[in-house]
Structures are given as structure tokens and as C-alpha cells.
């Protein structure tokens, strides 16, 4: 029952909206944050906290398989990594990611309900982009403030980057992530061509 608005699914009623929030916002956010901020970030943190946040943000962006969305996914991944580090909890990244995904579903739904069918596509796309940029900017500002306060109060500092050669297990993990990303992009490409 979902219909597309600029490539994103838009629910027709509240029941579809709640279902899509659960299926497209909450569950993917929890799973992705467990993978990227729970496992990958902690695995790469020995090379430096900022380096690990960068690696997870890039892998997060590439896994989504949308070339046009890479800048937004990079920002969302970086903010989630910064939140996980600043608050020392993967749950903070899960909450942020779920709220972001939910906003991406609710904003077009509300815009379509408010505007006429002809105006909804352009207005909703522009409004959605503006809100997403504002959300990311606000979360970046809050994250930077949180980092400073946490560093001052608890003495938490970033792990400095230690240059060392990439070992076999790290190479295997990167190769596996690359293969999963390429396979998922190929599957998406094949499905969209049919």
C-alpha cells in the first residue's frame, strides 16, 4: 500500500505509517548501529577513535548503495559514530538513527497530507531535504558540545591513531564488507532493472 514520493515510500494512512516506521526506521537502525557502531567501530578504534568513526561512516554510506545519498549517509554515519563515542553507548546512535529514519518517513507523509497532489512532490522533497540538513546540523552541534563536556568532566579522550600495517583479520573484514556491499548493490541494480 505504500506509494513512492521521489523514490521514498509514503504511507497512505496512520496504520501504514506505524508499520513503515517499525519496518523501515526502527529495525534497520538498530541492526545497522549494532553492526557499524557496535562491532566495526570498536574493531577499528585501536587505530584511533576519529579514524574508526570515519571508516564506519564511509562503510555505512557505501552499504546503502545510493550514490546520490552518499553525502547524507556520511553525515548520518559520522554523527552516529560521534554520539556512540561521546556518550559511550551504542544506544545513543540507535536512538539518533531511528529518529532520523522516522523523520524521513513522517515528513513526506505529513507534507502529502497537507499539500495538493501537484504541489506535494516538489514541496515535500524540498521540505524533507531542509529538515534533514537541519537535523544533521543540530545533531553535529549537540555532539560537539557533548564531546567537549564529556572530555572535561570524565577525562575521556580520543584514542590517538597508531600507524600499523593492516593485518590479515582486518583485511578479511574489509574484504567481507566490500563483497557484501558489492553484492547488495548488484542485487539492487538487478531488481531495479526488472
Short mmCIF file of N, CA and C in Angstrom, two decimals:
data_model
loop_
_atom_site.label_atom_id
_atom_site.label_comp_id
_atom_site.label_asym_id
_atom_site.label_seq_id
_atom_site.Cartn_x
_atom_site.Cartn_y
_atom_site.Cartn_z
N UNK A 1 0.79 -1.20 0.00
CA UNK A 1 0.00 0.00 0.00
C UNK A 1 0.83 1.26 0.00
N UNK A 2 2.17 1.15 0.10
CA UNK A 2 2.99 2.36 0.10
C UNK A 2 3.16 2.84 -1.33
N UNK A 3 3.13 4.13 -1.53
CA UNK A 3 3.40 4.68 -2.86
C UNK A 3 4.61 5.59 -2.76
N UNK A 4 5.35 5.69 -3.84
CA UNK A 4 6.61 6.40 -3.80
C UNK A 4 6.47 7.90 -4.01
N UNK A 5 7.27 8.67 -3.30
CA UNK A 5 7.37 10.11 -3.46
C UNK A 5 8.86 10.41 -3.57
N UNK A 6 9.32 10.72 -4.77
CA UNK A 6 10.74 10.95 -5.02
C UNK A 6 11.58 9.76 -4.59
N UNK A 7 11.09 8.56 -4.83
CA UNK A 7 11.84 7.36 -4.53
C UNK A 7 11.66 6.83 -3.12
N UNK A 8 11.09 7.60 -2.22
CA UNK A 8 10.89 7.16 -0.84
C UNK A 8 9.45 6.69 -0.66
N UNK A 9 9.24 5.65 0.14
CA UNK A 9 7.87 5.19 0.35
C UNK A 9 7.08 6.18 1.20
N UNK A 10 5.83 6.39 0.81
CA UNK A 10 4.95 7.29 1.55
C UNK A 10 3.71 6.51 1.94
N UNK A 11 3.41 6.47 3.23
CA UNK A 11 2.25 5.73 3.72
C UNK A 11 0.97 6.47 3.36
N UNK A 12 -0.10 5.70 3.17
CA UNK A 12 -1.40 6.30 2.85
C UNK A 12 -2.21 6.63 4.09
N UNK A 13 -1.98 5.89 5.19
CA UNK A 13 -2.75 6.14 6.41
C UNK A 13 -1.85 5.91 7.62
N UNK A 14 -2.41 6.11 8.81
CA UNK A 14 -1.61 6.00 10.04
C UNK A 14 -1.12 4.58 10.30
N UNK A 15 -1.92 3.58 9.96
CA UNK A 15 -1.50 2.20 10.19
C UNK A 15 -0.29 1.86 9.33
N UNK A 16 -0.31 2.28 8.06
CA UNK A 16 0.84 2.05 7.19
C UNK A 16 2.05 2.84 7.68
N UNK A 17 1.81 4.03 8.19
CA UNK A 17 2.91 4.84 8.70
C UNK A 17 3.58 4.17 9.90
N UNK A 18 2.78 3.67 10.84
CA UNK A 18 3.34 2.98 12.01
C UNK A 18 4.09 1.72 11.60
N UNK A 19 3.52 0.98 10.66
CA UNK A 19 4.19 -0.24 10.18
C UNK A 19 5.50 0.10 9.50
N UNK A 20 5.48 1.14 8.67
CA UNK A 20 6.72 1.51 7.97
C UNK A 20 7.75 2.08 8.94
N UNK A 21 7.32 2.77 9.98
CA UNK A 21 8.28 3.25 10.98
C UNK A 21 8.97 2.08 11.66
N UNK A 22 8.21 1.06 12.00
CA UNK A 22 8.81 -0.11 12.64
C UNK A 22 9.73 -0.85 11.66
N UNK A 23 9.22 -1.11 10.44
CA UNK A 23 9.95 -1.94 9.48
C UNK A 23 11.07 -1.20 8.77
N UNK A 24 10.91 0.10 8.52
CA UNK A 24 11.90 0.83 7.73
C UNK A 24 12.73 1.82 8.54
N UNK A 25 12.32 2.10 9.78
CA UNK A 25 13.07 3.06 10.59
C UNK A 25 13.73 2.40 11.79
N UNK A 26 12.95 1.74 12.63
CA UNK A 26 13.49 1.23 13.90
C UNK A 26 14.35 -0.01 13.73
N UNK A 27 13.84 -1.03 13.09
CA UNK A 27 14.58 -2.30 12.98
C UNK A 27 15.88 -2.11 12.19
N UNK A 28 15.86 -1.47 11.00
CA UNK A 28 17.14 -1.26 10.31
C UNK A 28 18.12 -0.41 11.12
N UNK A 29 17.63 0.60 11.81
CA UNK A 29 18.53 1.46 12.59
C UNK A 29 19.22 0.66 13.69
N UNK A 30 18.47 -0.17 14.38
CA UNK A 30 19.05 -0.98 15.46
C UNK A 30 20.09 -1.94 14.90
N UNK A 31 19.74 -2.64 13.83
CA UNK A 31 20.67 -3.61 13.24
C UNK A 31 21.92 -2.93 12.68
N UNK A 32 21.73 -1.83 11.96
CA UNK A 32 22.88 -1.14 11.38
C UNK A 32 23.78 -0.56 12.46
N UNK A 33 23.21 -0.03 13.52
CA UNK A 33 24.04 0.53 14.59
C UNK A 33 24.79 -0.56 15.35
N UNK A 34 24.16 -1.70 15.55
CA UNK A 34 24.89 -2.81 16.17
C UNK A 34 26.08 -3.22 15.31
N UNK A 35 25.88 -3.27 14.00
CA UNK A 35 26.97 -3.64 13.11
C UNK A 35 28.04 -2.57 13.06
N UNK A 36 27.67 -1.34 12.72
CA UNK A 36 28.67 -0.31 12.46
C UNK A 36 29.25 0.30 13.73
N UNK A 37 28.41 0.75 14.65
CA UNK A 37 28.93 1.38 15.86
C UNK A 37 29.22 0.36 16.95
N UNK A 38 28.56 -0.79 16.94
CA UNK A 38 28.81 -1.81 17.95
C UNK A 38 30.05 -2.63 17.65
N UNK A 39 30.14 -3.15 16.41
CA UNK A 39 31.23 -4.06 16.08
C UNK A 39 32.36 -3.39 15.31
N UNK A 40 32.04 -2.74 14.19
CA UNK A 40 33.10 -2.19 13.33
C UNK A 40 33.84 -1.05 14.02
N UNK A 41 33.11 -0.14 14.66
CA UNK A 41 33.76 0.98 15.34
C UNK A 41 34.71 0.49 16.42
N UNK A 42 34.26 -0.45 17.22
CA UNK A 42 35.13 -0.95 18.29
C UNK A 42 36.30 -1.74 17.72
N UNK A 43 36.11 -2.41 16.59
CA UNK A 43 37.21 -3.17 15.99
C UNK A 43 38.28 -2.24 15.42
N UNK A 44 37.89 -1.09 14.92
CA UNK A 44 38.84 -0.16 14.31
C UNK A 44 39.34 0.91 15.29
N UNK A 45 38.81 0.96 16.49
CA UNK A 45 39.16 2.04 17.41
C UNK A 45 40.62 1.99 17.86
N UNK A 46 41.24 0.82 17.79
CA UNK A 46 42.65 0.74 18.17
C UNK A 46 43.54 1.54 17.21
N UNK A 47 43.03 1.83 16.03
CA UNK A 47 43.77 2.65 15.07
C UNK A 47 43.50 4.13 15.28
N UNK A 48 42.66 4.45 16.23
CA UNK A 48 42.33 5.84 16.52
C UNK A 48 40.82 6.04 16.46
N UNK A 49 40.30 6.76 17.42
CA UNK A 49 38.85 6.96 17.51
C UNK A 49 38.32 7.68 16.28
N UNK A 50 38.97 8.76 15.88
CA UNK A 50 38.46 9.55 14.75
C UNK A 50 38.58 8.75 13.45
N UNK A 51 39.64 7.99 13.32
CA UNK A 51 39.81 7.13 12.15
C UNK A 51 38.70 6.09 12.10
N UNK A 52 38.39 5.49 13.25
CA UNK A 52 37.34 4.48 13.31
C UNK A 52 35.97 5.07 12.98
N UNK A 53 35.70 6.28 13.46
CA UNK A 53 34.43 6.95 13.14
C UNK A 53 34.36 7.21 11.64
N UNK A 54 35.46 7.64 11.05
CA UNK A 54 35.49 7.88 9.61
C UNK A 54 35.27 6.61 8.80
N UNK A 55 35.95 5.53 9.19
CA UNK A 55 35.80 4.25 8.47
C UNK A 55 34.36 3.76 8.56
N UNK A 56 33.77 3.82 9.74
CA UNK A 56 32.39 3.34 9.87
C UNK A 56 31.42 4.23 9.11
N UNK A 57 31.67 5.53 9.07
CA UNK A 57 30.78 6.42 8.30
C UNK A 57 30.86 6.11 6.81
N UNK A 58 32.05 5.87 6.30
CA UNK A 58 32.21 5.54 4.88
C UNK A 58 31.56 4.19 4.56
N UNK A 59 31.81 3.19 5.39
CA UNK A 59 31.20 1.87 5.15
C UNK A 59 29.67 1.96 5.25
N UNK A 60 29.18 2.73 6.20
CA UNK A 60 27.75 2.93 6.36
C UNK A 60 27.15 3.56 5.11
N UNK A 61 27.81 4.59 4.58
CA UNK A 61 27.31 5.28 3.38
C UNK A 61 27.34 4.36 2.17
N UNK A 62 28.41 3.61 2.01
CA UNK A 62 28.52 2.73 0.86
C UNK A 62 27.55 1.56 0.91
N UNK A 63 27.27 1.07 2.11
CA UNK A 63 26.36 -0.06 2.24
C UNK A 63 24.95 0.27 1.76
N UNK A 64 24.55 1.53 1.85
CA UNK A 64 23.20 1.90 1.45
C UNK A 64 23.02 1.88 -0.07
N UNK A 65 24.10 1.89 -0.83
CA UNK A 65 24.03 1.70 -2.26
C UNK A 65 23.36 2.80 -3.05
N UNK A 66 23.30 4.00 -2.51
CA UNK A 66 22.67 5.12 -3.20
C UNK A 66 23.73 6.20 -3.40
N UNK A 67 24.20 6.34 -4.64
CA UNK A 67 25.27 7.30 -4.90
C UNK A 67 24.84 8.73 -4.61
N UNK A 68 23.58 9.06 -4.87
CA UNK A 68 23.10 10.41 -4.63
C UNK A 68 22.99 10.70 -3.13
N UNK A 69 22.80 9.66 -2.33
CA UNK A 69 22.62 9.85 -0.90
C UNK A 69 23.89 9.75 -0.09
N UNK A 70 25.04 9.52 -0.74
CA UNK A 70 26.29 9.32 -0.01
C UNK A 70 26.62 10.49 0.93
N UNK A 71 26.49 11.75 0.52
CA UNK A 71 26.80 12.83 1.47
C UNK A 71 25.93 12.78 2.74
N UNK A 72 24.63 12.54 2.55
CA UNK A 72 23.74 12.47 3.72
C UNK A 72 24.08 11.26 4.58
N UNK A 73 24.34 10.11 3.95
CA UNK A 73 24.69 8.92 4.72
C UNK A 73 26.03 9.08 5.45
N UNK A 74 26.97 9.78 4.82
CA UNK A 74 28.24 10.05 5.50
C UNK A 74 28.02 10.88 6.75
N UNK A 75 27.18 11.92 6.64
CA UNK A 75 26.89 12.76 7.80
C UNK A 75 26.17 11.98 8.89
N UNK A 76 25.16 11.21 8.50
CA UNK A 76 24.41 10.42 9.49
C UNK A 76 25.35 9.42 10.17
N UNK A 77 26.20 8.76 9.38
CA UNK A 77 27.15 7.81 9.95
C UNK A 77 28.15 8.46 10.88
N UNK A 78 28.63 9.65 10.50
CA UNK A 78 29.59 10.37 11.36
C UNK A 78 28.93 10.81 12.65
N UNK A 79 27.71 11.34 12.56
CA UNK A 79 27.00 11.78 13.76
C UNK A 79 26.74 10.59 14.68
N UNK A 80 26.30 9.47 14.12
CA UNK A 80 26.05 8.29 14.94
C UNK A 80 27.33 7.81 15.61
N UNK A 81 28.44 7.83 14.88
CA UNK A 81 29.73 7.44 15.46
C UNK A 81 30.16 8.39 16.56
N UNK A 82 29.98 9.68 16.34
CA UNK A 82 30.33 10.67 17.36
C UNK A 82 29.46 10.51 18.60
N UNK A 83 28.17 10.25 18.40
CA UNK A 83 27.28 10.04 19.54
C UNK A 83 27.68 8.79 20.32
N UNK A 84 27.97 7.71 19.61
CA UNK A 84 28.37 6.47 20.28
C UNK A 84 29.64 6.70 21.09
N UNK A 85 30.57 7.46 20.54
CA UNK A 85 31.82 7.75 21.26
C UNK A 85 31.58 8.72 22.41
N UNK A 86 30.89 9.81 22.15
CA UNK A 86 30.71 10.86 23.16
C UNK A 86 29.92 10.37 24.36
N UNK A 87 28.90 9.57 24.11
CA UNK A 87 28.06 9.09 25.20
C UNK A 87 28.45 7.69 25.66
N UNK A 88 29.47 7.14 25.02
CA UNK A 88 29.99 5.81 25.37
C UNK A 88 28.87 4.77 25.35
N UNK A 89 28.01 4.86 24.33
CA UNK A 89 26.87 3.95 24.25
C UNK A 89 26.40 3.82 22.81
N UNK A 90 26.21 2.59 22.37
CA UNK A 90 25.66 2.36 21.03
C UNK A 90 24.18 2.69 21.00
N UNK A 91 23.54 2.73 22.17
CA UNK A 91 22.11 3.06 22.23
C UNK A 91 21.83 4.48 21.78
N UNK A 92 22.74 5.40 22.06
CA UNK A 92 22.56 6.78 21.61
C UNK A 92 22.53 6.84 20.09
N UNK A 93 23.42 6.09 19.45
CA UNK A 93 23.44 6.04 17.99
C UNK A 93 22.17 5.38 17.45
N UNK A 94 21.68 4.36 18.14
CA UNK A 94 20.44 3.70 17.73
C UNK A 94 19.25 4.67 17.78
N UNK A 95 19.18 5.44 18.85
CA UNK A 95 18.07 6.39 19.01
C UNK A 95 18.16 7.46 17.92
N UNK A 96 19.35 8.03 17.72
CA UNK A 96 19.52 9.05 16.69
C UNK A 96 19.14 8.51 15.31
N UNK A 97 19.64 7.34 14.97
CA UNK A 97 19.38 6.74 13.67
C UNK A 97 17.89 6.45 13.49
N UNK A 98 17.23 5.96 14.53
CA UNK A 98 15.80 5.69 14.46
C UNK A 98 15.01 6.98 14.27
N UNK A 99 15.38 8.02 15.00
CA UNK A 99 14.69 9.32 14.85
C UNK A 99 14.91 9.88 13.45
N UNK A 100 16.11 9.77 12.94
CA UNK A 100 16.40 10.26 11.59
C UNK A 100 15.58 9.50 10.55
N UNK A 101 15.59 8.17 10.63
CA UNK A 101 14.81 7.36 9.69
C UNK A 101 13.32 7.66 9.79
N UNK A 102 12.84 7.83 11.02
CA UNK A 102 11.42 8.14 11.22
C UNK A 102 11.07 9.48 10.60
N UNK A 103 11.93 10.46 10.76
CA UNK A 103 11.68 11.77 10.16
C UNK A 103 11.63 11.66 8.63
N UNK A 104 12.48 10.81 8.07
CA UNK A 104 12.48 10.62 6.61
C UNK A 104 11.19 9.98 6.13
N UNK A 105 10.48 9.28 6.99
CA UNK A 105 9.20 8.68 6.62
C UNK A 105 8.02 9.58 6.94
N UNK A 106 8.08 10.27 8.08
CA UNK A 106 6.95 11.07 8.54
C UNK A 106 6.82 12.38 7.76
N UNK A 107 7.92 13.01 7.44
CA UNK A 107 7.87 14.32 6.77
C UNK A 107 7.16 14.23 5.42
N UNK A 108 7.51 13.28 4.54
CA UNK A 108 6.75 13.20 3.28
C UNK A 108 5.28 12.84 3.49
N UNK A 109 5.00 12.02 4.50
CA UNK A 109 3.62 11.66 4.80
C UNK A 109 2.82 12.90 5.19
N UNK A 110 3.37 13.70 6.09
CA UNK A 110 2.68 14.92 6.52
C UNK A 110 2.59 15.94 5.40
N UNK A 111 3.65 16.06 4.61
CA UNK A 111 3.64 17.02 3.51
C UNK A 111 2.58 16.65 2.48
N UNK A 112 2.45 15.36 2.20
CA UNK A 112 1.45 14.94 1.22
C UNK A 112 0.03 15.14 1.74
N UNK A 113 -0.15 14.94 3.03
CA UNK A 113 -1.48 15.17 3.61
C UNK A 113 -1.86 16.64 3.58
N UNK A 114 -0.88 17.53 3.73
CA UNK A 114 -1.16 18.96 3.81
C UNK A 114 -1.29 19.62 2.44
N UNK A 115 -0.48 19.19 1.50
CA UNK A 115 -0.46 19.87 0.21
C UNK A 115 -1.28 19.09 -0.81
N UNK A 116 -1.59 19.73 -1.91
CA UNK A 116 -2.29 19.08 -3.01
C UNK A 116 -1.36 18.11 -3.71
N UNK A 117 -1.89 17.22 -4.52
CA UNK A 117 -1.10 16.20 -5.20
C UNK A 117 -0.04 16.79 -6.12
N UNK A 118 -0.34 17.91 -6.82
CA UNK A 118 0.63 18.50 -7.73
C UNK A 118 1.76 19.19 -6.98
N UNK A 119 1.45 19.83 -5.87
CA UNK A 119 2.45 20.59 -5.12
C UNK A 119 3.23 19.68 -4.18
N UNK A 120 2.66 18.53 -3.79
CA UNK A 120 3.25 17.69 -2.75
C UNK A 120 4.64 17.18 -3.11
N UNK A 121 4.85 16.80 -4.34
CA UNK A 121 6.14 16.21 -4.70
C UNK A 121 7.26 17.23 -4.54
N UNK A 122 7.12 18.42 -5.12
CA UNK A 122 8.17 19.42 -5.02
C UNK A 122 8.31 19.97 -3.61
N UNK A 123 7.21 20.31 -2.98
CA UNK A 123 7.25 20.89 -1.63
C UNK A 123 7.77 19.87 -0.64
N UNK A 124 7.32 18.63 -0.74
CA UNK A 124 7.76 17.61 0.21
C UNK A 124 9.25 17.31 0.05
N UNK A 125 9.73 17.26 -1.18
CA UNK A 125 11.15 16.97 -1.40
C UNK A 125 12.02 18.10 -0.85
N UNK A 126 11.64 19.33 -1.11
CA UNK A 126 12.41 20.48 -0.62
C UNK A 126 12.33 20.56 0.90
N UNK A 127 11.15 20.40 1.45
CA UNK A 127 10.96 20.46 2.90
C UNK A 127 11.72 19.33 3.58
N UNK A 128 11.65 18.13 3.01
CA UNK A 128 12.34 16.98 3.58
C UNK A 128 13.84 17.21 3.59
N UNK A 129 14.39 17.70 2.51
CA UNK A 129 15.82 17.98 2.44
C UNK A 129 16.22 19.03 3.46
N UNK A 130 15.43 20.09 3.57
CA UNK A 130 15.75 21.16 4.52
C UNK A 130 15.72 20.65 5.96
N UNK A 131 14.73 19.84 6.28
CA UNK A 131 14.63 19.30 7.64
C UNK A 131 15.78 18.33 7.91
N UNK A 132 16.14 17.51 6.94
CA UNK A 132 17.25 16.57 7.13
C UNK A 132 18.55 17.32 7.37
N UNK A 133 18.80 18.36 6.58
CA UNK A 133 20.02 19.15 6.77
C UNK A 133 20.01 19.81 8.15
N UNK A 134 18.87 20.35 8.55
CA UNK A 134 18.77 20.99 9.87
C UNK A 134 18.98 19.97 10.99
N UNK A 135 18.41 18.77 10.83
CA UNK A 135 18.57 17.73 11.85
C UNK A 135 20.04 17.33 11.98
N UNK A 136 20.70 17.11 10.87
CA UNK A 136 22.10 16.70 10.90
C UNK A 136 22.95 17.82 11.51
N UNK A 137 22.71 19.06 11.12
CA UNK A 137 23.47 20.18 11.68
C UNK A 137 23.26 20.30 13.18
N UNK A 138 22.01 20.16 13.62
CA UNK A 138 21.71 20.25 15.06
C UNK A 138 22.38 19.10 15.82
N UNK A 139 22.32 17.92 15.26
CA UNK A 139 22.93 16.78 15.93
C UNK A 139 24.45 16.91 15.96
N UNK A 140 25.05 17.46 14.91
CA UNK A 140 26.50 17.68 14.90
C UNK A 140 26.88 18.69 15.99
N UNK A 141 26.11 19.76 16.11
CA UNK A 141 26.40 20.77 17.13
C UNK A 141 26.25 20.17 18.54
N UNK A 142 25.17 19.40 18.74
CA UNK A 142 24.96 18.76 20.05
C UNK A 142 26.07 17.76 20.34
N UNK A 143 26.51 17.05 19.33
CA UNK A 143 27.56 16.06 19.52
C UNK A 143 28.87 16.74 19.90
N UNK A 144 29.22 17.81 19.22
CA UNK A 144 30.46 18.51 19.54
C UNK A 144 30.42 19.08 20.96
N UNK A 145 29.28 19.63 21.35
CA UNK A 145 29.13 20.14 22.70
C UNK A 145 29.25 19.01 23.71
N UNK A 146 28.61 17.89 23.42
CA UNK A 146 28.67 16.74 24.31
C UNK A 146 30.10 16.22 24.44
N UNK A 147 30.82 16.17 23.32
CA UNK A 147 32.22 15.72 23.36
C UNK A 147 33.06 16.61 24.28
N UNK A 148 32.89 17.92 24.14
CA UNK A 148 33.67 18.83 24.98
C UNK A 148 33.32 18.67 26.46
N UNK A 149 32.02 18.62 26.77
CA UNK A 149 31.60 18.47 28.16
C UNK A 149 32.06 17.14 28.74
N UNK A 150 31.91 16.09 27.98
CA UNK A 150 32.31 14.76 28.47
C UNK A 150 33.81 14.68 28.67
N UNK A 151 34.56 15.25 27.78
CA UNK A 151 36.02 15.25 27.93
C UNK A 151 36.44 16.03 29.16
N UNK A 152 35.76 17.13 29.43
CA UNK A 152 36.10 17.94 30.59
C UNK A 152 35.73 17.24 31.90
N UNK A 153 34.54 16.65 31.94
CA UNK A 153 34.05 16.05 33.19
C UNK A 153 34.65 14.69 33.49
N UNK A 154 34.71 13.84 32.49
CA UNK A 154 35.13 12.46 32.75
C UNK A 154 36.55 12.17 32.33
N UNK A 155 37.15 13.09 31.65
CA UNK A 155 38.52 12.86 31.21
C UNK A 155 38.62 11.88 30.05
N UNK A 156 37.53 11.66 29.33
CA UNK A 156 37.56 10.76 28.18
C UNK A 156 38.21 11.48 27.03
N UNK A 157 39.22 10.87 26.48
CA UNK A 157 39.89 11.45 25.32
C UNK A 157 39.91 10.41 24.20
N UNK A 158 40.03 10.90 23.01
CA UNK A 158 40.08 10.01 21.85
C UNK A 158 41.38 9.22 21.87
N UNK A 159 41.30 8.00 21.39
CA UNK A 159 42.50 7.18 21.27
C UNK A 159 43.29 7.70 20.08
N UNK A 160 44.56 8.01 20.28
CA UNK A 160 45.33 8.53 19.13
C UNK A 160 45.55 7.42 18.10
N UNK A 161 45.66 7.84 16.86
CA UNK A 161 45.85 6.88 15.78
C UNK A 161 47.25 6.32 15.83
N UNK A 162 47.34 5.02 15.76
CA UNK A 162 48.62 4.33 15.74
C UNK A 162 48.77 3.72 14.36
N UNK A 163 49.79 4.12 13.66
CA UNK A 163 50.00 3.59 12.31
C UNK A 163 50.63 2.20 12.41
N UNK A 164 49.93 1.26 11.83
CA UNK A 164 50.46 -0.10 11.76
C UNK A 164 49.91 -0.74 10.50
N UNK A 165 50.61 -1.74 9.98
CA UNK A 165 50.12 -2.37 8.75
C UNK A 165 48.80 -3.11 9.00
N UNK A 166 47.99 -3.19 7.96
CA UNK A 166 46.71 -3.88 8.05
C UNK A 166 47.00 -5.39 8.12
N UNK A 167 46.50 -6.01 9.18
CA UNK A 167 46.74 -7.44 9.38
C UNK A 167 45.72 -8.28 8.63
N UNK A 168 45.93 -9.57 8.63
CA UNK A 168 45.07 -10.50 7.90
C UNK A 168 43.61 -10.43 8.30
N UNK A 169 43.33 -10.39 9.61
CA UNK A 169 41.93 -10.34 10.06
C UNK A 169 41.26 -9.04 9.64
N UNK A 170 42.01 -7.93 9.73
CA UNK A 170 41.45 -6.64 9.31
C UNK A 170 41.18 -6.64 7.81
N UNK A 171 42.11 -7.19 7.04
CA UNK A 171 41.91 -7.28 5.59
C UNK A 171 40.70 -8.15 5.27
N UNK A 172 40.57 -9.24 5.98
CA UNK A 172 39.43 -10.14 5.74
C UNK A 172 38.11 -9.44 6.05
N UNK A 173 38.09 -8.66 7.14
CA UNK A 173 36.88 -7.94 7.50
C UNK A 173 36.55 -6.88 6.44
N UNK A 174 37.55 -6.15 5.97
CA UNK A 174 37.32 -5.16 4.93
C UNK A 174 36.87 -5.81 3.63
N UNK A 175 37.49 -6.92 3.27
CA UNK A 175 37.10 -7.63 2.05
C UNK A 175 35.68 -8.16 2.15
N UNK A 176 35.32 -8.71 3.31
CA UNK A 176 33.95 -9.20 3.50
C UNK A 176 32.94 -8.06 3.41
N UNK A 177 33.26 -6.92 4.03
CA UNK A 177 32.36 -5.77 3.96
C UNK A 177 32.22 -5.27 2.52
N UNK A 178 33.33 -5.25 1.80
CA UNK A 178 33.30 -4.82 0.40
C UNK A 178 32.48 -5.78 -0.46
N UNK A 179 32.65 -7.08 -0.24
CA UNK A 179 31.88 -8.07 -1.00
C UNK A 179 30.39 -7.98 -0.71
N UNK A 180 30.03 -7.80 0.55
CA UNK A 180 28.61 -7.65 0.91
C UNK A 180 28.04 -6.39 0.26
N UNK A 181 28.81 -5.31 0.29
CA UNK A 181 28.34 -4.06 -0.31
C UNK A 181 28.16 -4.22 -1.82
N UNK A 182 29.13 -4.82 -2.51
CA UNK A 182 29.04 -5.01 -3.96
C UNK A 182 27.88 -5.94 -4.30
N UNK A 183 27.72 -7.01 -3.54
CA UNK A 183 26.62 -7.95 -3.79
C UNK A 183 25.27 -7.27 -3.59
N UNK A 184 25.14 -6.48 -2.53
CA UNK A 184 23.86 -5.80 -2.30
C UNK A 184 23.58 -4.76 -3.38
N UNK A 185 24.61 -4.06 -3.85
CA UNK A 185 24.40 -3.10 -4.93
C UNK A 185 24.00 -3.80 -6.22
N UNK A 186 24.63 -4.94 -6.52
CA UNK A 186 24.26 -5.70 -7.72
C UNK A 186 22.83 -6.21 -7.63
N UNK A 187 22.45 -6.68 -6.48
CA UNK A 187 21.08 -7.17 -6.30
C UNK A 187 20.08 -6.02 -6.49
N UNK A 188 20.38 -4.87 -5.89
CA UNK A 188 19.52 -3.71 -6.06
C UNK A 188 19.44 -3.27 -7.51
N UNK A 189 20.58 -3.30 -8.19
CA UNK A 189 20.62 -2.91 -9.59
C UNK A 189 19.78 -3.87 -10.45
N UNK A 190 19.91 -5.15 -10.19
CA UNK A 190 19.14 -6.16 -10.95
C UNK A 190 17.65 -6.00 -10.67
N UNK A 191 17.29 -5.77 -9.41
CA UNK A 191 15.88 -5.63 -9.06
C UNK A 191 15.28 -4.36 -9.67
N UNK A 192 16.04 -3.30 -9.75
CA UNK A 192 15.50 -2.06 -10.31
C UNK A 192 15.42 -2.10 -11.83
N UNK A 193 16.20 -2.95 -12.47
CA UNK A 193 16.17 -3.06 -13.92
C UNK A 193 14.99 -3.90 -14.41
N UNK A 194 14.41 -4.70 -13.54
CA UNK A 194 13.30 -5.58 -13.95
C UNK A 194 12.00 -4.85 -13.97
#
